[in-house]
mmCIF file of C-alpha atoms and ligand atoms in Angstrom:
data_model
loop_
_atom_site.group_PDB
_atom_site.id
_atom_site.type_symbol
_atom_site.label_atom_id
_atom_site.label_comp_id
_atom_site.label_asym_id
_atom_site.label_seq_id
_atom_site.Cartn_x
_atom_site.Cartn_y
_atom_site.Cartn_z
ATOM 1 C CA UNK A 1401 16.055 -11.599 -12.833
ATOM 2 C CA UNK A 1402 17.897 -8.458 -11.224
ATOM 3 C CA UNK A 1403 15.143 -7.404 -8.988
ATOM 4 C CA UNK A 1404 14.442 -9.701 -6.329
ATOM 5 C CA UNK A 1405 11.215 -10.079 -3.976
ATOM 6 C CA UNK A 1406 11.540 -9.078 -0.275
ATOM 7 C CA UNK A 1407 10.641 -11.345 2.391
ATOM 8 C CA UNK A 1408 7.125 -10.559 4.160
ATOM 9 C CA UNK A 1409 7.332 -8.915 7.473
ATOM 10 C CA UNK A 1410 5.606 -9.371 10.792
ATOM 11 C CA UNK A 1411 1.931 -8.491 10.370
ATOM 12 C CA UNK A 1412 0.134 -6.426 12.328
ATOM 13 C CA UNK A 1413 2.838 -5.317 15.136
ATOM 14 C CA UNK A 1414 2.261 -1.999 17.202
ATOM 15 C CA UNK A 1415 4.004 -0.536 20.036
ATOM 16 C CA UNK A 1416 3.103 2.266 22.175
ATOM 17 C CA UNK A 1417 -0.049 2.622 19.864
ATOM 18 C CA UNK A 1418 2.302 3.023 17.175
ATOM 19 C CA UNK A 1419 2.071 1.008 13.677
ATOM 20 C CA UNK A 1420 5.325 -1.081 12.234
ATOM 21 C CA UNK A 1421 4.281 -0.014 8.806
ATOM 22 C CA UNK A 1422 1.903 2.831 7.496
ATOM 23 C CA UNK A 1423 0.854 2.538 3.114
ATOM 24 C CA UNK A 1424 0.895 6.493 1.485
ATOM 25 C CA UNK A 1425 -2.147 7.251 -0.985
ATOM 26 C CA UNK A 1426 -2.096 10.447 -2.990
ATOM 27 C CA UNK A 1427 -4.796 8.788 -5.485
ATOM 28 C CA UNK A 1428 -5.632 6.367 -8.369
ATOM 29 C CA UNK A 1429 -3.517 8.333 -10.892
ATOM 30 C CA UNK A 1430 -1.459 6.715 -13.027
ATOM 31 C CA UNK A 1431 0.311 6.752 -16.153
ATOM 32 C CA UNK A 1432 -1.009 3.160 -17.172
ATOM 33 C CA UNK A 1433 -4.161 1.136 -16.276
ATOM 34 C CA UNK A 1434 -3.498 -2.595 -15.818
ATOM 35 C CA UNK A 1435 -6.102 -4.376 -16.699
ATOM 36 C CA UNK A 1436 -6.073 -5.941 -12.979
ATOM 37 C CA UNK A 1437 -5.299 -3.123 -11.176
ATOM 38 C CA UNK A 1438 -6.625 -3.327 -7.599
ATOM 39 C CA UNK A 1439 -7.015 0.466 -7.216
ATOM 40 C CA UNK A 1440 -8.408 1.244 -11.074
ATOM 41 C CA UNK A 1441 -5.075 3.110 -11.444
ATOM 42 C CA UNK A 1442 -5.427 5.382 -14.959
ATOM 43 C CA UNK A 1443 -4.660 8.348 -16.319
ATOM 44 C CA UNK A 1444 -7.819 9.685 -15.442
ATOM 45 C CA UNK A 1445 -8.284 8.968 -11.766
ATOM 46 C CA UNK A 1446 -7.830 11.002 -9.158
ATOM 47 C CA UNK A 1447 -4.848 12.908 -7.105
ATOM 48 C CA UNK A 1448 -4.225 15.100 -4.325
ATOM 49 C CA UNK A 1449 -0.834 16.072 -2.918
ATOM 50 C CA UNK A 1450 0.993 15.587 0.175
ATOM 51 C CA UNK A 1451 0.531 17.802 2.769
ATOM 52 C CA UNK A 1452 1.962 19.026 5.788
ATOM 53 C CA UNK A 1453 -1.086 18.057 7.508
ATOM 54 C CA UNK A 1454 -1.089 14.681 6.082
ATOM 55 C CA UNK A 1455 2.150 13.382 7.151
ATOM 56 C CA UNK A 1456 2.179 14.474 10.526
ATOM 57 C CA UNK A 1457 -0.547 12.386 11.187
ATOM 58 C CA UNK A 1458 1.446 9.667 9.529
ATOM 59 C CA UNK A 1459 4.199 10.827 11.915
ATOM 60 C CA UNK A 1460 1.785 10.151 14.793
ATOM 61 C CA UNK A 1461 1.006 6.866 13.861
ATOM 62 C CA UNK A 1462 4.058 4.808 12.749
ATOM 63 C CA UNK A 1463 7.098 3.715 14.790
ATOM 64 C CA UNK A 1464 9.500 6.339 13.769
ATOM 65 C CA UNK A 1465 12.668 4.284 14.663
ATOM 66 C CA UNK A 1466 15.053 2.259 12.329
ATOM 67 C CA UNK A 1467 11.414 -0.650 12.700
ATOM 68 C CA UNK A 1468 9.464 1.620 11.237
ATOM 69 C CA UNK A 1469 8.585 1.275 7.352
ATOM 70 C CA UNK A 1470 6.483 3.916 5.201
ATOM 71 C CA UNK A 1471 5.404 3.062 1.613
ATOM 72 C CA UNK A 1472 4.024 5.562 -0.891
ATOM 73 C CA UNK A 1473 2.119 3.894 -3.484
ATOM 74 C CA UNK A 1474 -0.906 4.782 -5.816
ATOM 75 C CA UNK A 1475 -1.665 5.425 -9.055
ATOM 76 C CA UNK A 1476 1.942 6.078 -10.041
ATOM 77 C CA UNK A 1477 4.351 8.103 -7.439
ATOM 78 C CA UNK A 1478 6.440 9.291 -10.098
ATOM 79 C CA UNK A 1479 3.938 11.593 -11.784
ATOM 80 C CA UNK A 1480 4.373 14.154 -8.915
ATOM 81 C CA UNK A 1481 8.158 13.167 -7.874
ATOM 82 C CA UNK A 1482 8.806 16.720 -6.871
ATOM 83 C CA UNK A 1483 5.859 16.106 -4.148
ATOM 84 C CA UNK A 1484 7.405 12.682 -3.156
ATOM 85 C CA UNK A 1485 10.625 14.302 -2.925
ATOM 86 C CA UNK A 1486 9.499 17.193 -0.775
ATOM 87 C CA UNK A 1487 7.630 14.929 1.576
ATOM 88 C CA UNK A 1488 10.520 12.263 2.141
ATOM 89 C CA UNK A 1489 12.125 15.514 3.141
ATOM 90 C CA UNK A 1490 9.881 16.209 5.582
ATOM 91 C CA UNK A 1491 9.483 12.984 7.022
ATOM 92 C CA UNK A 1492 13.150 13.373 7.728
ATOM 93 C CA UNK A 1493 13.405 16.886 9.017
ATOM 94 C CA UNK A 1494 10.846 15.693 11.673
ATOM 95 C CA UNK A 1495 12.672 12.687 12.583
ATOM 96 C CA UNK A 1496 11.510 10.168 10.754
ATOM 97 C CA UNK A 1497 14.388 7.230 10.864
ATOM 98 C CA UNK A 1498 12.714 4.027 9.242
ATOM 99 C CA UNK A 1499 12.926 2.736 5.901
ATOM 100 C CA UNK A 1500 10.754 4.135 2.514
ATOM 101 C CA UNK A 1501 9.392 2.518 0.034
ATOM 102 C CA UNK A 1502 8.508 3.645 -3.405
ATOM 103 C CA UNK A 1503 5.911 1.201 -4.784
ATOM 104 C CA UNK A 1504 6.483 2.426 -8.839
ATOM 105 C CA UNK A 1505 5.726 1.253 -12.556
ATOM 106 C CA UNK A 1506 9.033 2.070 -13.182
ATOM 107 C CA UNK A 1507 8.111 3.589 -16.591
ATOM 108 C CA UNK A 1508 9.776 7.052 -15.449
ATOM 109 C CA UNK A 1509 12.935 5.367 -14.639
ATOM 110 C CA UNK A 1510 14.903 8.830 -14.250
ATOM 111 C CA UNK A 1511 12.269 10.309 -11.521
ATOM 112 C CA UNK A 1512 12.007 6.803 -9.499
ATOM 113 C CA UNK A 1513 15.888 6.845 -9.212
ATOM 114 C CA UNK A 1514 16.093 11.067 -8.152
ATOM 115 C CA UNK A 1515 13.396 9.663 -5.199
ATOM 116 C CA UNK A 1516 15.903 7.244 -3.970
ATOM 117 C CA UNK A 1517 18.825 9.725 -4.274
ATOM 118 C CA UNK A 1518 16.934 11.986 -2.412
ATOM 119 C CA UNK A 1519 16.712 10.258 0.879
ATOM 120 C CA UNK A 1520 19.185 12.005 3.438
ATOM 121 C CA UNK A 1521 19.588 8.695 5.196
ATOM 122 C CA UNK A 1522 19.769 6.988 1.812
ATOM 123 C CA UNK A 1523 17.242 4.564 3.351
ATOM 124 C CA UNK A 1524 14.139 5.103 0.440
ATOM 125 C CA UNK A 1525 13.965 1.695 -2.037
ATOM 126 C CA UNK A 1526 11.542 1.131 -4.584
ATOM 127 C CA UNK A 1527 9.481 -1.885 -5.368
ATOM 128 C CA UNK A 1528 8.480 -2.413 -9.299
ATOM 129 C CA UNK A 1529 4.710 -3.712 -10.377
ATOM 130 C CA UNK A 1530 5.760 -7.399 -11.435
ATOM 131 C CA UNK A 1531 3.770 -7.540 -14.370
ATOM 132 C CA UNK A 1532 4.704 -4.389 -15.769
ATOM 133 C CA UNK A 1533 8.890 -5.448 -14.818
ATOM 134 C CA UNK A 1534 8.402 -8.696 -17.199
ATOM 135 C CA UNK A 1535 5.477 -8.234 -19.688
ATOM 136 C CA UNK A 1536 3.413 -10.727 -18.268
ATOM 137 C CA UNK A 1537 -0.586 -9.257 -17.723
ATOM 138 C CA UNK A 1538 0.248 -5.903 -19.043
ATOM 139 C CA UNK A 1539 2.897 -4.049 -21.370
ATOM 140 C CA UNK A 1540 6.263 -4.197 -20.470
ATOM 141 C CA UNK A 1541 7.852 -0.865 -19.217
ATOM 142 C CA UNK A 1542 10.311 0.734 -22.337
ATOM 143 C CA UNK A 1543 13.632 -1.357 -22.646
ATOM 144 C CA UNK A 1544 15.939 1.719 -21.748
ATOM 145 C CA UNK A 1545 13.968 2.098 -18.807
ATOM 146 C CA UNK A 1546 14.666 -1.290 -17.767
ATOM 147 C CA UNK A 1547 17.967 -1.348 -18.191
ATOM 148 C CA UNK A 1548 18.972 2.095 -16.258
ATOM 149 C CA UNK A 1549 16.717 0.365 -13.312
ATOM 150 C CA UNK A 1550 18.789 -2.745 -13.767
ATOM 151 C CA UNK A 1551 22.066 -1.249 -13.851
ATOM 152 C CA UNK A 1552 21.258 0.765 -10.627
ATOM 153 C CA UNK A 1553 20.365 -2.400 -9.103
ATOM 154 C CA UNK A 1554 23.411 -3.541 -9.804
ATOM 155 C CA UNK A 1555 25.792 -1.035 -8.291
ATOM 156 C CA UNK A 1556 23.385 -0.413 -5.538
ATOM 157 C CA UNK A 1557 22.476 -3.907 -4.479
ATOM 158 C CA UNK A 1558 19.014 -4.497 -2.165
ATOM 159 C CA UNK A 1559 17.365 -0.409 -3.567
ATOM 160 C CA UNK A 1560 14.839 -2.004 -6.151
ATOM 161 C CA UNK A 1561 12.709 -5.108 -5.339
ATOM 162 C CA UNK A 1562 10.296 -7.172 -7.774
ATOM 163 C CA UNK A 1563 6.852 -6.613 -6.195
ATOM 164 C CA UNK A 1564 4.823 -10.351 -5.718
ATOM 165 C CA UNK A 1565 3.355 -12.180 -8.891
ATOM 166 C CA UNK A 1566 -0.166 -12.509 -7.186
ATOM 167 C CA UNK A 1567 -3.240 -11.210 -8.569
ATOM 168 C CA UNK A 1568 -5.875 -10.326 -5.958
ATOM 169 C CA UNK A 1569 -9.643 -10.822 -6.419
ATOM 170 C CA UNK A 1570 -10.004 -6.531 -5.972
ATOM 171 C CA UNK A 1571 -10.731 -3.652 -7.916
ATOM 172 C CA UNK A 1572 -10.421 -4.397 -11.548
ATOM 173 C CA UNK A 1573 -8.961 -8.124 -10.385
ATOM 174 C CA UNK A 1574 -8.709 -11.511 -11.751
ATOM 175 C CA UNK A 1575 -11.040 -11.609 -14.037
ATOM 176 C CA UNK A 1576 -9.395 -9.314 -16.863
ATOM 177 C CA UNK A 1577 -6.455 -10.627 -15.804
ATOM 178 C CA UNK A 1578 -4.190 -11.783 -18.912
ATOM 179 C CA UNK A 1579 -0.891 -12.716 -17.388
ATOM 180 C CA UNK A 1580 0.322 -16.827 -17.152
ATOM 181 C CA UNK A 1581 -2.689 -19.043 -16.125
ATOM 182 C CA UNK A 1582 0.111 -20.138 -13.710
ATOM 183 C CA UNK A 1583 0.303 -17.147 -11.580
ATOM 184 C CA UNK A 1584 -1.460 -17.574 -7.746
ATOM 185 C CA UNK A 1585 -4.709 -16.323 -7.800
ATOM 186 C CA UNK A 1586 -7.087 -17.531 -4.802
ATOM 187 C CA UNK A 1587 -6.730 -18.016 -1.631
ATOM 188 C CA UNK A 1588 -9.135 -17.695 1.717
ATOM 189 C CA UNK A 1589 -6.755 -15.828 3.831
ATOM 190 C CA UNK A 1590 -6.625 -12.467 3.596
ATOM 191 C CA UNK A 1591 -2.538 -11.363 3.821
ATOM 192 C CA UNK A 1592 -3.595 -8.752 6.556
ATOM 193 C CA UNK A 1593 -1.703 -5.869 5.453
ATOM 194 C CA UNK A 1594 -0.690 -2.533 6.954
ATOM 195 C CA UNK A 1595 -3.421 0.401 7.038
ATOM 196 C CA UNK A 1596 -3.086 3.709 4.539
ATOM 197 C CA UNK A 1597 -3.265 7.067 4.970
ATOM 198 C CA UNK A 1598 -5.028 9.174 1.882
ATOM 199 C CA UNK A 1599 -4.718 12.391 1.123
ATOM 200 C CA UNK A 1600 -7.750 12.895 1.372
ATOM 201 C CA UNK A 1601 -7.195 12.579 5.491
ATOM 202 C CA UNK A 1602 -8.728 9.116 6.086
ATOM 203 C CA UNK A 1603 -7.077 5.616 7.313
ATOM 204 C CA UNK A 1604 -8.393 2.579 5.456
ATOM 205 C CA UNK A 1605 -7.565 -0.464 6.650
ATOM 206 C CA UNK A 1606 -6.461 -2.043 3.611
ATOM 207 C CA UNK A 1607 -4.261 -1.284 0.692
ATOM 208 C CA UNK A 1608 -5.755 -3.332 -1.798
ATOM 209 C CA UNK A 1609 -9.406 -2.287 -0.809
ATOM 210 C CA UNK A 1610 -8.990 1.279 -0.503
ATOM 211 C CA UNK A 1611 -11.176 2.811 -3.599
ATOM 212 C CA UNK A 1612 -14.232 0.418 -1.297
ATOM 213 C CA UNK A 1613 -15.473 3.144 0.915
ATOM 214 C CA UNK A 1614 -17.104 0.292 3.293
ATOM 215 C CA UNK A 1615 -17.713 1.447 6.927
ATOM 216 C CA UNK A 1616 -15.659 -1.849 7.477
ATOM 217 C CA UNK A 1617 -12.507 -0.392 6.698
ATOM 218 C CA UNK A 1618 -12.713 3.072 8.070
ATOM 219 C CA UNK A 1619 -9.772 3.159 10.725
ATOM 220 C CA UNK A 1620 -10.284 6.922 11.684
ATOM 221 C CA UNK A 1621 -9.058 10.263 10.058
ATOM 222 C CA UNK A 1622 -6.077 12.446 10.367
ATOM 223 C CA UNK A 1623 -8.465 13.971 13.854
ATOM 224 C CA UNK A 1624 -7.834 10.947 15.711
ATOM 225 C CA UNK A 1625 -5.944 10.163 18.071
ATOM 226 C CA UNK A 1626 -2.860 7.418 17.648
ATOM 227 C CA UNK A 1627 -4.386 5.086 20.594
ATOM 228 C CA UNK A 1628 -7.649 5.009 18.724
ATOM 229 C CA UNK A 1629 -6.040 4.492 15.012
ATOM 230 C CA UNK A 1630 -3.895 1.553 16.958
ATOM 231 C CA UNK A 1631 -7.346 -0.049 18.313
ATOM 232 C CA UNK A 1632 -9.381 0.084 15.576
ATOM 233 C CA UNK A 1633 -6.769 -1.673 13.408
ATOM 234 C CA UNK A 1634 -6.398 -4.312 16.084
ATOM 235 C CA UNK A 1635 -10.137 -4.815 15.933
ATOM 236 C CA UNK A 1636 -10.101 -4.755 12.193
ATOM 237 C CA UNK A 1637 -7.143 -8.046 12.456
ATOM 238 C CA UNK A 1638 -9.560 -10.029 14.758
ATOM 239 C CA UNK A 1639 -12.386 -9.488 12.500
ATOM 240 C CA UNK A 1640 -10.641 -10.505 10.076
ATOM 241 C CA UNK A 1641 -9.812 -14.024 11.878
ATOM 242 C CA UNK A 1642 -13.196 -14.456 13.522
ATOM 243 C CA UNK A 1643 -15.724 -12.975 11.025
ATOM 244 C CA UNK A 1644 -14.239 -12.798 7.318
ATOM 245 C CA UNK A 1645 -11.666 -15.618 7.305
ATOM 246 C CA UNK A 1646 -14.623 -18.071 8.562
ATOM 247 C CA UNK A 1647 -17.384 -16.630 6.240
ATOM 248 C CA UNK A 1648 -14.235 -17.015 3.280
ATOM 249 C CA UNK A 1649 -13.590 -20.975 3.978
ATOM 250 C CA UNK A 1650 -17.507 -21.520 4.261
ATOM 251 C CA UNK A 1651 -18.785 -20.331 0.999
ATOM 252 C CA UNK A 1652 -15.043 -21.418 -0.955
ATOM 253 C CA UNK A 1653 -14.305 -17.658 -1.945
ATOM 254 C CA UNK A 1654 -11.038 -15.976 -2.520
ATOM 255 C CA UNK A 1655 -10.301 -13.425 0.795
ATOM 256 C CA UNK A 1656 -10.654 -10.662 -1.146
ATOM 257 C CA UNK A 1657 -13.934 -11.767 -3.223
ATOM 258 C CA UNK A 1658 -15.862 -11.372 0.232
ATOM 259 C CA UNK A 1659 -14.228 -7.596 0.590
ATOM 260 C CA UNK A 1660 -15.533 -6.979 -2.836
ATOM 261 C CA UNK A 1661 -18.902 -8.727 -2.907
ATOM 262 C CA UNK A 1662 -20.086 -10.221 0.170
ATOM 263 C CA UNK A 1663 -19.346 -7.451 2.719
ATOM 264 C CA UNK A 1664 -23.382 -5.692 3.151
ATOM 265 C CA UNK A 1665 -23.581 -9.824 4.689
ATOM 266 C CA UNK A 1666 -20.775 -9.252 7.471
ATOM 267 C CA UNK A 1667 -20.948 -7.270 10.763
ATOM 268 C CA UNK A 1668 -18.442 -4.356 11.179
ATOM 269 C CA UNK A 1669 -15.272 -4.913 13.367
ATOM 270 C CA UNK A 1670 -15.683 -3.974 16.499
ATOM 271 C CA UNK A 1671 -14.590 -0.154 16.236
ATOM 272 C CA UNK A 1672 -16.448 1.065 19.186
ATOM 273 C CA UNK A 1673 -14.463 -0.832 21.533
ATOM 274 C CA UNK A 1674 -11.981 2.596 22.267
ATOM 275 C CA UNK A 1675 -15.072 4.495 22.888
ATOM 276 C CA UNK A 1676 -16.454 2.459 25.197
ATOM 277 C CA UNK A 1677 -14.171 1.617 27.446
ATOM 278 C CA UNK A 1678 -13.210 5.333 28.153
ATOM 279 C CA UNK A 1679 -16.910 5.482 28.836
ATOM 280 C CA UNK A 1680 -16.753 2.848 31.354
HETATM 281 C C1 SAM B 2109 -1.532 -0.447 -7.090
HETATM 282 S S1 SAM B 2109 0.155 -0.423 -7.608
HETATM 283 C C2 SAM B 2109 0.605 1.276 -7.334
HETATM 284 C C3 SAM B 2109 2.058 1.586 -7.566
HETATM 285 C C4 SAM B 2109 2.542 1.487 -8.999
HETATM 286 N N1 SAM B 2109 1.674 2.090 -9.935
HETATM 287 C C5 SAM B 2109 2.827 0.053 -9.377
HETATM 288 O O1 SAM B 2109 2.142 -0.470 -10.260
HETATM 289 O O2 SAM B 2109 3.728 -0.530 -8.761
HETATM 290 C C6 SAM B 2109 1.010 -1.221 -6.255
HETATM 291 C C7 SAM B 2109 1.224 -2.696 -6.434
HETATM 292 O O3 SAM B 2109 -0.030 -3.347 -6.464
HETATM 293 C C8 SAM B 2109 0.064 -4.429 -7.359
HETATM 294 N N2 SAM B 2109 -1.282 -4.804 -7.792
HETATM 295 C C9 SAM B 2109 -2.135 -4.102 -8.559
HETATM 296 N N3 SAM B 2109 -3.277 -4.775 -8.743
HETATM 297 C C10 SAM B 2109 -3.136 -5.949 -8.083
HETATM 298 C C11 SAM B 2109 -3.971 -7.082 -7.906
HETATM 299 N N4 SAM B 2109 -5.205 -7.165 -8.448
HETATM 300 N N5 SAM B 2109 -3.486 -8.094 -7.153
HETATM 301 C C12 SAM B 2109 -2.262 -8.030 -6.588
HETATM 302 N N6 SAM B 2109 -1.431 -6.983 -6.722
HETATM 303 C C13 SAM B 2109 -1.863 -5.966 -7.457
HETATM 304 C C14 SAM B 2109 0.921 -3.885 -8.486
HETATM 305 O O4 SAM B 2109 1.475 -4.924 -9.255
HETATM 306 C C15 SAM B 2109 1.952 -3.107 -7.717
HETATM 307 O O5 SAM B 2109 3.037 -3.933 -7.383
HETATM 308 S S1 SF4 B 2110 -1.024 -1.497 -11.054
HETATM 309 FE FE1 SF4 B 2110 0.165 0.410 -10.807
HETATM 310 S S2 SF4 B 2110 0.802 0.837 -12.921
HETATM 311 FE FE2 SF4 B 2110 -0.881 -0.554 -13.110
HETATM 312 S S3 SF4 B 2110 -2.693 0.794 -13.323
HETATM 313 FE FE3 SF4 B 2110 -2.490 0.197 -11.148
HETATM 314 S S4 SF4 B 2110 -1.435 1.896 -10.265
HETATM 315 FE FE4 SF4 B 2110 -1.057 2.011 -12.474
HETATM 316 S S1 SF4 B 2111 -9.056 -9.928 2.074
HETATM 317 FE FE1 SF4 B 2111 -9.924 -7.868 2.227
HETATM 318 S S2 SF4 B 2111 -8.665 -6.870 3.757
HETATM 319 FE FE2 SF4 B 2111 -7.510 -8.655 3.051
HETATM 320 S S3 SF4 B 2111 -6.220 -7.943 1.340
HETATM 321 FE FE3 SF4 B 2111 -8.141 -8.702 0.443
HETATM 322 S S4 SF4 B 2111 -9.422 -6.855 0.261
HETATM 323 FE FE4 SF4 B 2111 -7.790 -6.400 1.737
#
């Protein structure tokens, strides 16, 4: 295989209340909808566009040195790539040094590959659905597309990654899942990931749980300040060692079955703590 997987990252790192990595959602979206998509990606779900508004609170909130990553995902980023386009722009004409990430399909090979061009720093990669790279749990993407994704890879060496071969227990899931019997599918701990941003103005704590509107993953909204975005994300990481991870191993469920299912049975993180201590 061309595309190869990038190594994990530290989790949950912030400095001077600011996040190491911030997740982009425009929307559900897309122009395909795996059968185990985690956000119900399809043609018919919904979209709204980047704003002005919306990225500068992402430019509050995430380190904006060479640390710093942002990753636009979805539904499908290259259905609007003139909007991606215009807000990498932005995010650079406002100082914005880290690295991008373009979570795609890959299906629109031509617009994926004018979003990495775009990038004044030339610091924007994408990452390609695995299934969807190698035919295995949904239709592979069009041969030519492949290949001019390939080729790029090639002469540009480290710009487009393979994204993991896990299926997650959220959204449409494991269960329709119709990839290898092989692939990992379960496991108690959750893989604490970085927050999102919506377009919609809200931060969710969770990129694979963000069509769940649960109280237990509302982080804020684009109002708030960066301290209290910081906190709550902090408190949302120990609940998930103290509260969910515990509750997981005890009834032998996947981490993200007990997001889907079992959350009404779990107290909320403990949000309030900002609030109270200023109070204090
Ligand atoms: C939700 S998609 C959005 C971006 C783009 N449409 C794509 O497919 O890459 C982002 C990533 O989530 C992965 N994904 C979707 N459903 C998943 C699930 N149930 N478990 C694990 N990863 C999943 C996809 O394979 C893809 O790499
Ligand atoms: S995994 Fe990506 S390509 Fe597949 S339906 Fe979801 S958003 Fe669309
Ligand atoms: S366990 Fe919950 S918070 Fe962790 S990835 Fe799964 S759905 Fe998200």
């Amino acid at each position: 295989m061309v595309f190869k997987e990038r190594p994990p990252r530290d989790k949950g790192v912030i400095a001077d209340d600011r996040l190491m990595e911030l997740h982009l959602y425009p929307g559900n979206q897309c122009n395909q909808d795996c059968s185990f998509c985690t956000v119900f990606g399809s043609p018919k779900g919904w979209y709204r566009e980047y704003t002005q508004e919306h990225l500068d609170a992402a430019l509050r909130t995430v380190m904006l040195n060479e640390q710093g990553a942002i990753k636009f995902y979805g539904g499908e980023p290259t259905l609007d790539f003139e909007n991606v386009i215009w807000a990498i722009a932005y995010l650079r004409q406002q100082g914005y040094a880290g690295a991008i990430v373009i979570y795609s399909n890959g299906i629109q090979a031509d617009r994926l590959l004018q979003i990495l061009a775009s990038d004044p720093l030339s610091k924007t990669t994408a990452s390609l659905n695995y299934s969807i790279a190698t035919g295995d749990g949904a239709p592979q993407m069009p041969q030519k597309a492949l290949e001019r994704l390939k080729t790029h890879e090639m002469e540009h060496p480290d710009s487009i990654a393979i994204g993991h071969p896990d299926v997650v227990d959220s959204g449409r899931g494991v269960e329709p899942f119709t990839g290898e019997a092989t692939r990992p599918k379960a496991n108690s701990r959750c893989p604490h990931c970085y927050p999102v941003l919506t377009t919609e103005g809200k931060f969710h704590a969770c990129p694979f749980a963000i069509e769940n509107q649960s109280a237990h993953f509302q982080l804020g909204d684009t109002d708030s300040d960066a301290a209290e975005i910081a906190q709550n994300f902090q408190a949302f990481f120990e609940w998930l060692d103290t509260v969910h991870e515990p509750f997981a191993i005890a009834h032998n469920l996947p981490a993200c079955t007990v997001c889907w299912k079992h959350l009404d049975q779990l107290p909320l993180p403990n949000f309030d703590r900002l609030v109270r201590a200023t109070a204090d």
